[in-house]
XYZ file of C-alpha atoms in Angstrom:
373
model
C -0.113 -0.001 -0.054
C 1.201 3.258 -0.796
C 2.476 5.308 2.074
C 0.991 9.146 1.758
C 3.480 11.629 3.309
C 2.675 15.450 4.135
C 5.015 18.309 5.076
C 4.435 20.494 8.129
C 6.690 23.610 7.892
C 8.699 23.259 11.289
C 9.083 26.453 13.258
C 7.504 28.462 10.577
C 7.948 32.361 10.649
C 5.498 32.856 8.179
C 3.167 35.198 10.300
C 5.777 36.928 11.776
C 7.517 37.734 8.605
C 4.295 39.042 7.096
C 3.951 41.287 10.037
C 7.386 42.412 9.808
C 6.776 43.868 6.565
C 3.808 46.188 8.026
C 5.548 46.649 11.306
C 6.011 50.570 10.671
C 2.454 50.749 10.635
C 1.801 49.446 13.864
C 1.103 51.280 17.089
C 2.451 48.382 19.193
C 5.600 46.229 19.315
C 5.293 42.937 17.397
C 6.157 41.178 20.863
C 3.293 42.492 22.282
C 0.735 39.643 21.290
C -1.826 41.431 23.791
C -1.513 44.775 22.309
C -1.954 43.033 18.596
C -5.182 41.423 20.132
C -6.674 44.720 20.515
C -5.850 45.727 16.789
C -8.022 44.803 13.500
C -5.480 42.877 12.218
C -6.412 39.545 11.195
C -5.019 36.620 9.661
C -7.125 35.361 6.840
C -6.944 31.542 5.918
C -8.789 30.386 2.833
C -9.255 26.711 2.017
C -11.120 25.679 -1.172
C -11.515 22.165 -2.925
C -9.384 21.833 -5.865
C -11.892 21.202 -7.855
C -13.604 24.628 -7.310
C -10.267 26.677 -7.394
C -7.530 24.888 -8.956
C -4.613 26.777 -7.783
C -2.929 29.047 -5.165
C -2.599 31.401 -7.796
C -6.045 31.560 -8.843
C -7.115 31.834 -4.849
C -4.666 34.897 -4.645
C -6.424 36.412 -7.530
C -9.592 36.089 -5.827
C -8.217 37.593 -2.669
C -6.852 40.351 -4.618
C -9.968 41.321 -6.206
C -11.925 41.217 -3.093
C -9.191 43.561 -1.259
C -9.920 45.854 -4.175
C -13.272 46.440 -3.302
C -12.277 47.776 0.337
C -9.538 50.701 -0.390
C -9.323 51.804 3.073
C -7.730 47.926 4.002
C -4.554 46.420 2.908
C -3.192 42.914 2.582
C -0.078 41.531 2.941
C 0.735 37.782 1.659
C 1.863 35.042 3.904
C 4.799 32.766 3.129
C 6.571 30.033 4.694
C 10.494 30.698 4.901
C 12.614 28.459 3.330
C 14.517 27.201 6.584
C 10.774 25.970 7.823
C 10.204 24.088 4.236
C 13.657 22.705 4.169
C 13.162 21.043 7.817
C 9.552 20.378 7.656
C 8.281 17.459 9.757
C 7.128 14.494 7.167
C 3.890 13.389 8.626
C 2.443 10.047 7.146
C -1.189 10.409 6.776
C -1.745 6.524 5.820
C -4.723 7.655 3.119
C -5.075 10.665 1.093
C -6.400 13.693 2.727
C -9.062 16.265 1.187
C -7.649 17.454 -1.697
C -7.634 21.434 -1.256
C -6.064 24.728 -2.078
C -4.901 26.648 0.858
C -3.776 30.453 0.805
C -2.981 32.844 3.567
C -3.315 36.734 3.859
C -2.698 39.472 6.658
C -5.218 42.031 6.453
C -5.628 45.301 8.226
C -6.929 48.782 7.954
C -4.551 50.928 5.456
C -4.209 53.495 8.257
C -4.430 51.921 11.821
C -4.031 55.155 13.779
C -7.107 56.569 11.912
C -9.465 53.619 12.670
C -11.478 53.316 16.165
C -13.128 49.727 14.615
C -13.084 47.356 17.294
C -11.681 44.018 16.234
C -14.696 41.713 16.600
C -17.031 44.158 14.936
C -14.464 44.689 11.840
C -13.893 40.812 11.834
C -17.510 39.874 11.371
C -17.572 42.949 8.938
C -14.874 41.291 6.997
C -16.293 37.755 7.305
C -19.772 39.152 5.885
C -18.136 40.833 2.915
C -15.823 38.365 1.733
C -18.320 35.839 2.223
C -20.913 37.785 -0.001
C -18.033 38.109 -2.662
C -17.189 34.462 -2.649
C -20.965 33.793 -3.314
C -20.708 35.828 -6.289
C -17.699 34.747 -7.694
C -18.223 31.173 -7.241
C -21.318 28.734 -7.738
C -23.616 27.835 -5.001
C -22.094 24.459 -5.234
C -18.385 26.002 -5.378
C -19.077 28.438 -2.324
C -20.325 25.402 -0.240
C -16.546 23.514 -0.752
C -14.721 26.929 0.875
C -13.561 27.513 4.290
C -12.781 30.855 5.334
C -11.082 31.423 8.657
C -10.699 35.012 9.976
C -8.675 35.234 13.250
C -7.270 38.251 15.154
C -3.350 38.037 14.521
C -2.622 37.406 17.949
C -4.640 33.965 17.885
C -2.209 32.770 15.158
C 0.758 34.206 16.767
C 0.184 32.296 20.031
C 1.804 28.792 19.534
C -0.661 26.102 20.726
C 0.267 23.916 23.786
C -2.944 22.025 24.243
C -5.367 20.745 21.975
C -8.426 18.935 23.527
C -11.017 16.982 21.218
C -14.320 16.014 21.689
C -14.722 12.146 20.671
C -18.250 11.163 18.945
C -18.777 12.929 15.539
C -15.224 14.505 15.821
C -12.324 12.088 16.495
C -14.644 9.303 15.109
C -17.254 9.262 12.571
C -19.850 7.840 14.964
C -22.077 8.780 18.147
C -21.178 5.662 20.298
C -24.464 5.670 22.376
C -26.361 5.816 19.050
C -24.111 2.569 17.733
C -25.300 0.893 21.281
C -28.647 1.626 20.884
C -28.610 0.012 17.478
C -27.210 -2.972 18.732
C -30.258 -3.176 21.374
C -32.772 -2.425 18.643
C -33.875 0.951 20.066
C -31.932 3.524 17.532
C -35.025 5.562 17.031
C -35.476 6.411 20.417
C -31.948 7.142 21.361
C -31.129 8.837 18.217
C -34.028 11.375 18.655
C -32.673 12.132 22.176
C -29.059 12.391 21.132
C -29.870 14.894 18.351
C -32.077 17.298 20.484
C -29.172 17.279 22.928
C -26.388 17.785 20.511
C -28.521 20.838 19.069
C -28.871 22.322 22.499
C -32.732 21.668 22.790
C -32.361 19.725 26.008
C -29.963 19.536 28.837
C -27.484 16.918 28.368
C -27.064 15.343 31.735
C -30.914 14.543 31.713
C -30.806 13.659 28.401
C -27.817 11.296 28.900
C -29.276 9.761 31.906
C -32.426 8.767 29.812
C -30.301 7.227 27.034
C -28.251 4.998 29.161
C -31.482 3.964 31.009
C -32.640 2.491 27.917
C -29.379 0.406 27.582
C -30.447 -1.730 30.829
C -29.300 -5.287 30.799
C -27.370 -4.955 27.547
C -24.394 -7.192 27.504
C -21.043 -5.291 28.021
C -19.728 -7.689 25.586
C -21.336 -5.242 22.863
C -18.687 -2.711 23.569
C -15.919 -4.739 22.152
C -17.925 -5.519 18.965
C -18.708 -2.191 18.694
C -14.875 -1.225 19.017
C -13.703 -3.961 16.569
C -16.546 -3.570 13.808
C -18.605 -0.183 13.879
C -15.903 2.343 14.853
C -14.290 4.528 12.067
C -11.851 7.495 13.007
C -12.525 10.864 11.088
C -10.453 11.749 8.143
C -7.175 13.274 9.326
C -7.458 12.331 12.592
C -4.257 10.234 12.584
C -2.193 12.623 10.726
C -3.295 15.400 12.681
C -2.385 13.769 16.127
C 1.226 13.110 14.582
C 1.420 16.842 13.427
C 0.481 18.080 16.619
C 2.853 15.677 18.543
C 5.733 16.876 15.915
C 4.632 20.436 17.226
C 5.133 19.531 20.973
C 1.372 19.664 21.651
C -0.366 17.928 24.770
C -3.670 16.453 23.344
C -6.648 15.390 25.481
C -9.872 13.513 24.517
C -12.881 14.933 26.765
C -15.919 13.011 25.636
C -19.482 12.954 27.035
C -19.258 9.420 25.789
C -18.039 6.219 27.589
C -14.681 5.370 28.761
C -14.008 2.118 27.153
C -14.704 3.947 23.826
C -12.605 6.809 24.920
C -9.901 4.756 25.937
C -9.530 2.866 22.567
C -9.642 5.963 20.545
C -7.269 7.985 22.650
C -4.748 5.162 22.831
C -4.991 4.322 18.785
C -4.220 8.183 18.301
C -1.802 8.239 20.373
C -3.303 10.872 22.663
C -1.667 11.868 26.217
C -5.192 11.721 27.992
C -8.602 10.626 27.781
C -11.850 11.811 30.236
C -15.055 9.973 29.716
C -17.907 8.755 31.546
C -17.705 5.485 33.173
C -20.106 2.947 31.608
C -21.550 1.265 34.691
C -21.925 -2.915 34.580
C -22.942 -5.444 36.830
C -22.696 -9.408 36.047
C -21.706 -8.850 32.634
C -24.372 -6.397 31.782
C -24.838 -2.327 31.380
C -26.933 -1.314 34.417
C -28.810 1.491 32.923
C -27.333 3.761 35.602
C -24.734 6.707 35.389
C -22.188 8.065 37.745
C -23.276 11.143 39.657
C -20.748 13.245 37.799
C -21.586 13.358 34.172
C -19.300 14.944 32.002
C -21.402 17.562 30.414
C -20.709 20.851 28.561
C -19.792 22.755 31.929
C -17.763 19.455 33.015
C -15.687 19.468 29.811
C -14.938 23.097 30.186
C -13.573 22.476 34.064
C -11.615 19.632 32.600
C -10.075 21.777 29.921
C -9.227 24.730 32.258
C -7.702 22.466 35.204
C -5.533 20.577 32.624
C -3.897 23.912 31.308
C -3.545 24.991 35.008
C -1.675 21.790 35.840
C 0.316 22.036 32.394
C 1.133 25.635 33.437
C -0.362 27.066 30.623
C -2.634 30.115 29.997
C -5.918 29.656 28.230
C -4.656 31.508 25.205
C -2.323 28.358 24.462
C -5.493 25.812 24.440
C -7.337 25.247 21.265
C -10.549 23.167 21.766
C -12.338 21.000 18.726
C -15.635 19.683 18.831
C -19.021 19.429 16.768
C -21.918 19.689 19.471
C -23.430 22.201 21.783
C -22.154 20.849 24.822
C -18.423 21.424 23.144
C -19.364 25.207 23.343
C -18.037 25.858 26.889
C -14.869 24.206 26.482
C -14.443 26.127 23.268
C -15.423 29.700 24.577
C -12.626 29.464 27.320
C -9.711 28.493 24.861
C -7.951 30.735 22.900
C -9.454 28.981 19.861
C -12.521 27.213 19.391
C -12.736 25.133 16.034
C -16.162 23.711 15.219
C -15.392 20.326 13.000
C -18.567 19.633 10.257
C -20.654 21.072 13.430
C -24.255 21.723 14.190
C -25.219 25.239 12.914
C -25.178 26.710 16.455
C -21.774 25.446 17.130
C -20.391 26.827 13.706
C -22.044 30.075 14.353
C -20.019 30.484 17.864
C -16.779 29.038 17.020
C -14.121 30.866 16.001
C -13.402 29.000 12.966
C -15.684 26.320 11.320
C -14.148 23.273 9.215
C -16.240 21.699 6.537
C -14.454 20.972 3.343
C -11.487 18.876 5.216
C -11.086 16.292 7.499
C -9.428 16.952 10.762
C -6.103 17.765 9.094
C -8.133 21.272 8.870
C -7.432 21.938 12.214
C -3.679 22.635 11.077
C -5.086 25.298 8.392
C -7.094 27.068 11.153
C -3.943 27.541 13.369
C -2.404 29.070 10.331
C 0.022 26.446 9.326
C 0.492 24.867 5.579
C 0.218 21.172 5.428
C 1.112 19.871 1.788
C 1.251 16.475 0.143
C 5.005 15.531 -0.292
């Protein structure tokens, strides 16, 4: 079988070099990340299905044309330095990842001293205008195959040291409790409750108790069967974990699912820690009861915050990735919250949303290239 390898530039100075070129226009030092966070200076990352935009040159043309509609703003292209590319980490992906074109830009007002625009307002404005422009330039189908990430440049300059992930429908393609229900013949009942909880329509802890109660007397051997035959990893999961490890990141799985599955997923992916709800059994069967402390959205955020504190990190150095409403609390306290093929409510509130790639798209959201060798 062919081994597919991707290059992750090592210690890239791409964003710093781009900022150096406009440093004379900035009212703060490039070393003052906190000061930069208060300015409307943005990292724009565009990721497009190659079938829609075939080359970086064409993507850059689109961005240049868009910037011409904003005469009071300026753009700086972002490129990796040769040293970073020469010494790039070689990451084995195992299989073909999404075939996309990716390019990066530094965008800021032409006269920073004359603007009083708040960064959050400016970012939303930029997002709305760029979205409208791409809708106009690309077909409706083509627009759906574009991810645009607009972040305050301070978020890109802050190197992530802790990356936390949800499990179900994020690291793996399944919702484990739905798989358990399918094996028990109660898919419709459990599936309906799960979807309502993930959309944020009902309390997670209550819904969790209701779903688990439906599993009472299920043989615990079903767990091994599901792990062996019904769990598949999301595209890019293995490659992403290898890339994060190469970058020195600590990785944690934080799931509202069950420990046996979380243990399998975390160990298979080589993650550092995992947290999940115990699956209570007795005499070889699932009891239908739950532990008094349920890992819901609030508990996920607590685990992330305490892990960062234990590792001596500030929350700006933490990235959280998830797809459901119960992931929002941990995403909102982190330096960057990334929605992965998520529910609409999550995409709307996350810093960035991934839709056209697999999990390797996390690297793009972090402002890095990840190109097939």
